[in-house]
Amino acid sequence: MNEKIPTKLLKMKVLAQVPMSEYVDGPKCSDPLDEKKRSSFLQKLRLGQGKEDNSKVAAAGKAPLKELTFNAAMWLRLFEVEGQFVSFFLVYRDDSGEFAVLIDEARVDGEAPSVMLTNNVSLTVRGEVQYIKACCAGLREGQRYFVDELYVQKVQTEQEQANLKRRA
């Protein structure tokens, strides 16, 4: 598990917002080839059903903890570098606040101004995730940089992989 850090302690540049489809589980159609089930599924989507009932959770006081695991990678190229450390973070907001989790960090110098930062990271979230952003720390004010590639994808659990194999 990775250590979460309050974002107030960090000065970061937001690189991209992670698409909600990577961390929000929507309703799933049990049999997409069956026209009746597919029609029922589409009706549920239109009505907003299929989500967890948060009224029961709110009545209980605290939302349950859930763990999300992501594979994240970034190629970063810096200009005007004199040996500095850069860090790659995922920043997220859930019911308990906004936090950052360190993915990777590296020292960049003039001889090798390009660096790849990558790792698998686990987020322990409470309740619903409002957003997840890919961010970079360690850049100086006004420093030019270029992100060659940025990748954040949810790692599927063994149960999710088994379900996908059964459907295929």
JSON list of C-alpha atoms in Angstrom, two decimals:
[
{"chain": "A", "resi": 1, "resn": "MET", "atom": "CA", "xyz": [0.00, 0.00, 0.00]},
{"chain": "A", "resi": 2, "resn": "ASN", "atom": "CA", "xyz": [1.18, 3.50, -0.76]},
{"chain": "A", "resi": 3, "resn": "GLU", "atom": "CA", "xyz": [1.35, 6.40, 1.68]},
{"chain": "A", "resi": 4, "resn": "LYS", "atom": "CA", "xyz": [-1.15, 9.17, 0.98]},
{"chain": "A", "resi": 5, "resn": "ILE", "atom": "CA", "xyz": [-0.03, 12.77, 1.46]},
{"chain": "A", "resi": 6, "resn": "PRO", "atom": "CA", "xyz": [-2.29, 15.83, 1.92]},
{"chain": "A", "resi": 7, "resn": "THR", "atom": "CA", "xyz": [-1.95, 17.96, -1.22]},
{"chain": "A", "resi": 8, "resn": "LYS", "atom": "CA", "xyz": [-1.54, 21.18, 0.79]},
{"chain": "A", "resi": 9, "resn": "LEU", "atom": "CA", "xyz": [2.05, 20.10, 1.45]},
{"chain": "A", "resi": 10, "resn": "LEU", "atom": "CA", "xyz": [2.99, 19.80, -2.24]},
{"chain": "A", "resi": 11, "resn": "LYS", "atom": "CA", "xyz": [3.42, 22.24, -5.11]},
{"chain": "A", "resi": 12, "resn": "MET", "atom": "CA", "xyz": [2.39, 20.36, -8.24]},
{"chain": "A", "resi": 13, "resn": "LYS", "atom": "CA", "xyz": [1.58, 20.91, -11.89]},
{"chain": "A", "resi": 14, "resn": "VAL", "atom": "CA", "xyz": [-1.54, 19.11, -13.12]},
{"chain": "A", "resi": 15, "resn": "LEU", "atom": "CA", "xyz": [-0.69, 17.17, -16.29]},
{"chain": "A", "resi": 16, "resn": "ALA", "atom": "CA", "xyz": [-4.01, 15.46, -17.04]},
{"chain": "A", "resi": 17, "resn": "GLN", "atom": "CA", "xyz": [-7.29, 14.32, -15.55]},
{"chain": "A", "resi": 18, "resn": "VAL", "atom": "CA", "xyz": [-7.78, 10.53, -15.44]},
{"chain": "A", "resi": 19, "resn": "PRO", "atom": "CA", "xyz": [-11.01, 9.52, -17.26]},
{"chain": "A", "resi": 20, "resn": "MET", "atom": "CA", "xyz": [-13.83, 8.50, -14.90]},
{"chain": "A", "resi": 21, "resn": "SER", "atom": "CA", "xyz": [-14.20, 5.22, -16.77]},
{"chain": "A", "resi": 22, "resn": "GLU", "atom": "CA", "xyz": [-10.92, 4.10, -15.16]},
{"chain": "A", "resi": 23, "resn": "TYR", "atom": "CA", "xyz": [-12.18, 4.34, -11.57]},
{"chain": "A", "resi": 24, "resn": "VAL", "atom": "CA", "xyz": [-16.00, 4.42, -11.54]},
{"chain": "A", "resi": 25, "resn": "ASP", "atom": "CA", "xyz": [-17.80, 1.09, -11.81]},
{"chain": "A", "resi": 26, "resn": "GLY", "atom": "CA", "xyz": [-21.09, 1.45, -13.64]},
{"chain": "A", "resi": 27, "resn": "PRO", "atom": "CA", "xyz": [-23.84, -1.10, -14.14]},
{"chain": "A", "resi": 28, "resn": "LYS", "atom": "CA", "xyz": [-22.95, -4.08, -16.30]},
{"chain": "A", "resi": 29, "resn": "CYS", "atom": "CA", "xyz": [-25.14, -5.99, -18.74]},
{"chain": "A", "resi": 30, "resn": "SER", "atom": "CA", "xyz": [-25.23, -9.67, -17.79]},
{"chain": "A", "resi": 31, "resn": "ASP", "atom": "CA", "xyz": [-25.90, -10.89, -21.35]},
{"chain": "A", "resi": 32, "resn": "PRO", "atom": "CA", "xyz": [-25.40, -8.29, -24.11]},
{"chain": "A", "resi": 33, "resn": "LEU", "atom": "CA", "xyz": [-26.64, -10.70, -26.80]},
{"chain": "A", "resi": 34, "resn": "ASP", "atom": "CA", "xyz": [-30.07, -11.10, -25.18]},
{"chain": "A", "resi": 35, "resn": "GLU", "atom": "CA", "xyz": [-32.26, -8.25, -26.45]},
{"chain": "A", "resi": 36, "resn": "LYS", "atom": "CA", "xyz": [-34.50, -8.17, -23.33]},
{"chain": "A", "resi": 37, "resn": "LYS", "atom": "CA", "xyz": [-31.56, -7.96, -20.93]},
{"chain": "A", "resi": 38, "resn": "ARG", "atom": "CA", "xyz": [-29.82, -5.37, -23.11]},
{"chain": "A", "resi": 39, "resn": "SER", "atom": "CA", "xyz": [-33.00, -3.23, -23.18]},
{"chain": "A", "resi": 40, "resn": "SER", "atom": "CA", "xyz": [-33.36, -3.51, -19.41]},
{"chain": "A", "resi": 41, "resn": "PHE", "atom": "CA", "xyz": [-29.72, -2.53, -18.98]},
{"chain": "A", "resi": 42, "resn": "LEU", "atom": "CA", "xyz": [-30.16, 0.58, -21.16]},
{"chain": "A", "resi": 43, "resn": "GLN", "atom": "CA", "xyz": [-33.21, 1.61, -19.13]},
{"chain": "A", "resi": 44, "resn": "LYS", "atom": "CA", "xyz": [-31.17, 1.32, -15.93]},
{"chain": "A", "resi": 45, "resn": "LEU", "atom": "CA", "xyz": [-28.50, 3.56, -17.44]},
{"chain": "A", "resi": 46, "resn": "ARG", "atom": "CA", "xyz": [-31.06, 6.20, -18.42]},
{"chain": "A", "resi": 47, "resn": "LEU", "atom": "CA", "xyz": [-32.63, 6.19, -14.95]},
{"chain": "A", "resi": 48, "resn": "GLY", "atom": "CA", "xyz": [-29.25, 6.29, -13.17]},
{"chain": "A", "resi": 49, "resn": "GLN", "atom": "CA", "xyz": [-29.77, 2.96, -11.45]},
{"chain": "A", "resi": 50, "resn": "GLY", "atom": "CA", "xyz": [-27.07, 0.38, -10.91]},
{"chain": "A", "resi": 51, "resn": "LYS", "atom": "CA", "xyz": [-25.08, 2.62, -8.59]},
{"chain": "A", "resi": 52, "resn": "GLU", "atom": "CA", "xyz": [-24.63, 1.86, -4.93]},
{"chain": "A", "resi": 53, "resn": "ASP", "atom": "CA", "xyz": [-27.31, 3.27, -2.65]},
{"chain": "A", "resi": 54, "resn": "ASN", "atom": "CA", "xyz": [-25.45, 6.04, -0.79]},
{"chain": "A", "resi": 55, "resn": "SER", "atom": "CA", "xyz": [-28.43, 6.93, 1.45]},
{"chain": "A", "resi": 56, "resn": "LYS", "atom": "CA", "xyz": [-27.81, 3.82, 3.58]},
{"chain": "A", "resi": 57, "resn": "VAL", "atom": "CA", "xyz": [-24.11, 4.63, 3.77]},
{"chain": "A", "resi": 58, "resn": "ALA", "atom": "CA", "xyz": [-24.85, 8.23, 4.80]},
{"chain": "A", "resi": 59, "resn": "ALA", "atom": "CA", "xyz": [-27.21, 7.01, 7.52]},
{"chain": "A", "resi": 60, "resn": "ALA", "atom": "CA", "xyz": [-24.51, 4.71, 8.87]},
{"chain": "A", "resi": 61, "resn": "GLY", "atom": "CA", "xyz": [-22.11, 7.65, 9.19]},
{"chain": "A", "resi": 62, "resn": "LYS", "atom": "CA", "xyz": [-19.03, 6.58, 7.21]},
{"chain": "A", "resi": 63, "resn": "ALA", "atom": "CA", "xyz": [-18.58, 5.32, 3.69]},
{"chain": "A", "resi": 64, "resn": "PRO", "atom": "CA", "xyz": [-16.75, 2.01, 3.27]},
{"chain": "A", "resi": 65, "resn": "LEU", "atom": "CA", "xyz": [-13.09, 1.85, 2.26]},
{"chain": "A", "resi": 66, "resn": "LYS", "atom": "CA", "xyz": [-12.28, 0.59, -1.22]},
{"chain": "A", "resi": 67, "resn": "GLU", "atom": "CA", "xyz": [-8.90, -0.10, -2.80]},
{"chain": "A", "resi": 68, "resn": "LEU", "atom": "CA", "xyz": [-8.15, 0.93, -6.39]},
{"chain": "A", "resi": 69, "resn": "THR", "atom": "CA", "xyz": [-4.90, -0.14, -8.07]},
{"chain": "A", "resi": 70, "resn": "PHE", "atom": "CA", "xyz": [-3.48, 1.67, -11.09]},
{"chain": "A", "resi": 71, "resn": "ASN", "atom": "CA", "xyz": [-0.58, 1.16, -13.47]},
{"chain": "A", "resi": 72, "resn": "ALA", "atom": "CA", "xyz": [0.84, 4.60, -14.25]},
{"chain": "A", "resi": 73, "resn": "ALA", "atom": "CA", "xyz": [3.69, 5.74, -16.46]},
{"chain": "A", "resi": 74, "resn": "MET", "atom": "CA", "xyz": [5.00, 9.05, -17.81]},
{"chain": "A", "resi": 75, "resn": "TRP", "atom": "CA", "xyz": [7.80, 10.08, -20.14]},
{"chain": "A", "resi": 76, "resn": "LEU", "atom": "CA", "xyz": [8.88, 13.60, -19.20]},
{"chain": "A", "resi": 77, "resn": "ARG", "atom": "CA", "xyz": [11.36, 15.82, -21.06]},
{"chain": "A", "resi": 78, "resn": "LEU", "atom": "CA", "xyz": [12.75, 18.90, -19.30]},
{"chain": "A", "resi": 79, "resn": "PHE", "atom": "CA", "xyz": [14.53, 21.91, -20.76]},
{"chain": "A", "resi": 80, "resn": "GLU", "atom": "CA", "xyz": [17.20, 24.01, -18.98]},
{"chain": "A", "resi": 81, "resn": "VAL", "atom": "CA", "xyz": [17.98, 21.26, -16.45]},
{"chain": "A", "resi": 82, "resn": "GLU", "atom": "CA", "xyz": [20.81, 21.44, -13.89]},
{"chain": "A", "resi": 83, "resn": "GLY", "atom": "CA", "xyz": [20.21, 18.27, -11.91]},
{"chain": "A", "resi": 84, "resn": "GLN", "atom": "CA", "xyz": [16.86, 18.34, -10.21]},
{"chain": "A", "resi": 85, "resn": "PHE", "atom": "CA", "xyz": [14.46, 15.81, -8.77]},
{"chain": "A", "resi": 86, "resn": "VAL", "atom": "CA", "xyz": [11.00, 15.40, -10.29]},
{"chain": "A", "resi": 87, "resn": "SER", "atom": "CA", "xyz": [8.14, 13.34, -8.88]},
{"chain": "A", "resi": 88, "resn": "PHE", "atom": "CA", "xyz": [5.06, 11.79, -10.46]},
{"chain": "A", "resi": 89, "resn": "PHE", "atom": "CA", "xyz": [1.88, 11.74, -8.34]},
{"chain": "A", "resi": 90, "resn": "LEU", "atom": "CA", "xyz": [-1.74, 10.71, -8.59]},
{"chain": "A", "resi": 91, "resn": "VAL", "atom": "CA", "xyz": [-3.96, 13.23, -6.82]},
{"chain": "A", "resi": 92, "resn": "TYR", "atom": "CA", "xyz": [-7.49, 12.19, -5.88]},
{"chain": "A", "resi": 93, "resn": "ARG", "atom": "CA", "xyz": [-10.46, 13.53, -3.95]},
{"chain": "A", "resi": 94, "resn": "ASP", "atom": "CA", "xyz": [-12.82, 11.23, -2.06]},
{"chain": "A", "resi": 95, "resn": "ASP", "atom": "CA", "xyz": [-15.23, 11.65, 0.86]},
{"chain": "A", "resi": 96, "resn": "SER", "atom": "CA", "xyz": [-12.32, 12.16, 3.30]},
{"chain": "A", "resi": 97, "resn": "GLY", "atom": "CA", "xyz": [-10.51, 14.92, 1.33]},
{"chain": "A", "resi": 98, "resn": "GLU", "atom": "CA", "xyz": [-7.85, 15.47, -1.31]},
{"chain": "A", "resi": 99, "resn": "PHE", "atom": "CA", "xyz": [-4.66, 13.40, -1.21]},
{"chain": "A", "resi": 100, "resn": "ALA", "atom": "CA", "xyz": [-1.64, 12.60, -3.37]},
{"chain": "A", "resi": 101, "resn": "VAL", "atom": "CA", "xyz": [0.14, 9.27, -3.76]},
{"chain": "A", "resi": 102, "resn": "LEU", "atom": "CA", "xyz": [3.71, 9.13, -5.05]},
{"chain": "A", "resi": 103, "resn": "ILE", "atom": "CA", "xyz": [4.18, 6.94, -8.11]},
{"chain": "A", "resi": 104, "resn": "ASP", "atom": "CA", "xyz": [7.87, 7.49, -8.86]},
{"chain": "A", "resi": 105, "resn": "GLU", "atom": "CA", "xyz": [10.63, 10.07, -8.66]},
{"chain": "A", "resi": 106, "resn": "ALA", "atom": "CA", "xyz": [13.99, 10.53, -10.38]},
{"chain": "A", "resi": 107, "resn": "ARG", "atom": "CA", "xyz": [16.90, 12.91, -10.77]},
{"chain": "A", "resi": 108, "resn": "VAL", "atom": "CA", "xyz": [17.11, 14.63, -14.15]},
{"chain": "A", "resi": 109, "resn": "ASP", "atom": "CA", "xyz": [20.26, 16.34, -15.43]},
{"chain": "A", "resi": 110, "resn": "GLY", "atom": "CA", "xyz": [21.47, 18.03, -18.61]},
{"chain": "A", "resi": 111, "resn": "GLU", "atom": "CA", "xyz": [23.06, 14.86, -20.01]},
{"chain": "A", "resi": 112, "resn": "ALA", "atom": "CA", "xyz": [19.76, 12.91, -19.83]},
{"chain": "A", "resi": 113, "resn": "PRO", "atom": "CA", "xyz": [16.94, 15.51, -19.83]},
{"chain": "A", "resi": 114, "resn": "SER", "atom": "CA", "xyz": [14.28, 12.84, -20.47]},
{"chain": "A", "resi": 115, "resn": "VAL", "atom": "CA", "xyz": [13.03, 10.44, -17.79]},
{"chain": "A", "resi": 116, "resn": "MET", "atom": "CA", "xyz": [10.42, 7.71, -17.46]},
{"chain": "A", "resi": 117, "resn": "LEU", "atom": "CA", "xyz": [8.50, 7.58, -14.18]},
{"chain": "A", "resi": 118, "resn": "THR", "atom": "CA", "xyz": [6.39, 4.46, -13.66]},
{"chain": "A", "resi": 119, "resn": "ASN", "atom": "CA", "xyz": [4.92, 2.18, -11.02]},
{"chain": "A", "resi": 120, "resn": "ASN", "atom": "CA", "xyz": [1.79, 0.40, -9.81]},
{"chain": "A", "resi": 121, "resn": "VAL", "atom": "CA", "xyz": [0.04, 2.35, -7.08]},
{"chain": "A", "resi": 122, "resn": "SER", "atom": "CA", "xyz": [-2.88, 1.53, -4.76]},
{"chain": "A", "resi": 123, "resn": "LEU", "atom": "CA", "xyz": [-5.33, 4.14, -3.52]},
{"chain": "A", "resi": 124, "resn": "THR", "atom": "CA", "xyz": [-7.46, 3.41, -0.46]},
{"chain": "A", "resi": 125, "resn": "VAL", "atom": "CA", "xyz": [-10.51, 5.61, -0.95]},
{"chain": "A", "resi": 126, "resn": "ARG", "atom": "CA", "xyz": [-13.49, 6.30, 1.27]},
{"chain": "A", "resi": 127, "resn": "GLY", "atom": "CA", "xyz": [-16.83, 6.56, -0.52]},
{"chain": "A", "resi": 128, "resn": "GLU", "atom": "CA", "xyz": [-17.03, 7.98, -4.03]},
{"chain": "A", "resi": 129, "resn": "VAL", "atom": "CA", "xyz": [-14.00, 9.27, -5.92]},
{"chain": "A", "resi": 130, "resn": "GLN", "atom": "CA", "xyz": [-14.70, 12.73, -7.33]},
{"chain": "A", "resi": 131, "resn": "TYR", "atom": "CA", "xyz": [-11.59, 12.95, -9.51]},
{"chain": "A", "resi": 132, "resn": "ILE", "atom": "CA", "xyz": [-8.11, 11.59, -10.11]},
{"chain": "A", "resi": 133, "resn": "LYS", "atom": "CA", "xyz": [-5.38, 13.73, -11.68]},
{"chain": "A", "resi": 134, "resn": "ALA", "atom": "CA", "xyz": [-1.88, 12.92, -12.89]},
{"chain": "A", "resi": 135, "resn": "CYS", "atom": "CA", "xyz": [0.52, 15.56, -11.49]},
{"chain": "A", "resi": 136, "resn": "CYS", "atom": "CA", "xyz": [4.22, 16.38, -11.44]},
{"chain": "A", "resi": 137, "resn": "ALA", "atom": "CA", "xyz": [6.21, 17.99, -8.62]},
{"chain": "A", "resi": 138, "resn": "GLY", "atom": "CA", "xyz": [9.75, 19.37, -8.66]},
{"chain": "A", "resi": 139, "resn": "LEU", "atom": "CA", "xyz": [9.39, 21.69, -11.63]},
{"chain": "A", "resi": 140, "resn": "ARG", "atom": "CA", "xyz": [10.71, 25.22, -11.20]},
{"chain": "A", "resi": 141, "resn": "GLU", "atom": "CA", "xyz": [8.50, 28.23, -11.83]},
{"chain": "A", "resi": 142, "resn": "GLY", "atom": "CA", "xyz": [8.48, 29.00, -15.56]},
{"chain": "A", "resi": 143, "resn": "GLN", "atom": "CA", "xyz": [10.49, 25.89, -16.46]},
{"chain": "A", "resi": 144, "resn": "ARG", "atom": "CA", "xyz": [9.68, 24.42, -19.85]},
{"chain": "A", "resi": 145, "resn": "TYR", "atom": "CA", "xyz": [8.75, 20.73, -19.99]},
{"chain": "A", "resi": 146, "resn": "PHE", "atom": "CA", "xyz": [7.10, 18.31, -22.38]},
{"chain": "A", "resi": 147, "resn": "VAL", "atom": "CA", "xyz": [5.15, 15.15, -21.56]},
{"chain": "A", "resi": 148, "resn": "ASP", "atom": "CA", "xyz": [5.90, 12.63, -24.32]},
{"chain": "A", "resi": 149, "resn": "GLU", "atom": "CA", "xyz": [3.55, 9.94, -22.97]},
{"chain": "A", "resi": 150, "resn": "LEU", "atom": "CA", "xyz": [1.17, 9.68, -20.04]},
{"chain": "A", "resi": 151, "resn": "TYR", "atom": "CA", "xyz": [-0.63, 6.48, -19.08]},
{"chain": "A", "resi": 152, "resn": "VAL", "atom": "CA", "xyz": [-2.91, 5.70, -16.13]},
{"chain": "A", "resi": 153, "resn": "GLN", "atom": "CA", "xyz": [-4.99, 2.52, -16.24]},
{"chain": "A", "resi": 154, "resn": "LYS", "atom": "CA", "xyz": [-6.87, 0.60, -13.55]},
{"chain": "A", "resi": 155, "resn": "VAL", "atom": "CA", "xyz": [-5.37, -2.82, -12.83]},
{"chain": "A", "resi": 156, "resn": "GLN", "atom": "CA", "xyz": [-8.11, -5.44, -12.95]},
{"chain": "A", "resi": 157, "resn": "THR", "atom": "CA", "xyz": [-8.49, -7.82, -10.06]},
{"chain": "A", "resi": 158, "resn": "GLU", "atom": "CA", "xyz": [-8.40, -11.59, -10.62]},
{"chain": "A", "resi": 159, "resn": "GLN", "atom": "CA", "xyz": [-12.18, -11.71, -10.15]},
{"chain": "A", "resi": 160, "resn": "GLU", "atom": "CA", "xyz": [-12.75, -9.06, -12.87]},
{"chain": "A", "resi": 161, "resn": "GLN", "atom": "CA", "xyz": [-10.42, -10.92, -15.25]},
{"chain": "A", "resi": 162, "resn": "ALA", "atom": "CA", "xyz": [-12.27, -14.20, -14.63]},
{"chain": "A", "resi": 163, "resn": "ASN", "atom": "CA", "xyz": [-15.62, -12.49, -15.34]},
{"chain": "A", "resi": 164, "resn": "LEU", "atom": "CA", "xyz": [-14.30, -11.11, -18.63]},
{"chain": "A", "resi": 165, "resn": "LYS", "atom": "CA", "xyz": [-13.08, -14.55, -19.71]},
{"chain": "A", "resi": 166, "resn": "ARG", "atom": "CA", "xyz": [-16.49, -16.09, -18.95]},
{"chain": "A", "resi": 167, "resn": "ARG", "atom": "CA", "xyz": [-18.27, -13.49, -21.10]},
{"chain": "A", "resi": 168, "resn": "ALA", "atom": "CA", "xyz": [-15.96, -14.00, -24.07]}
]
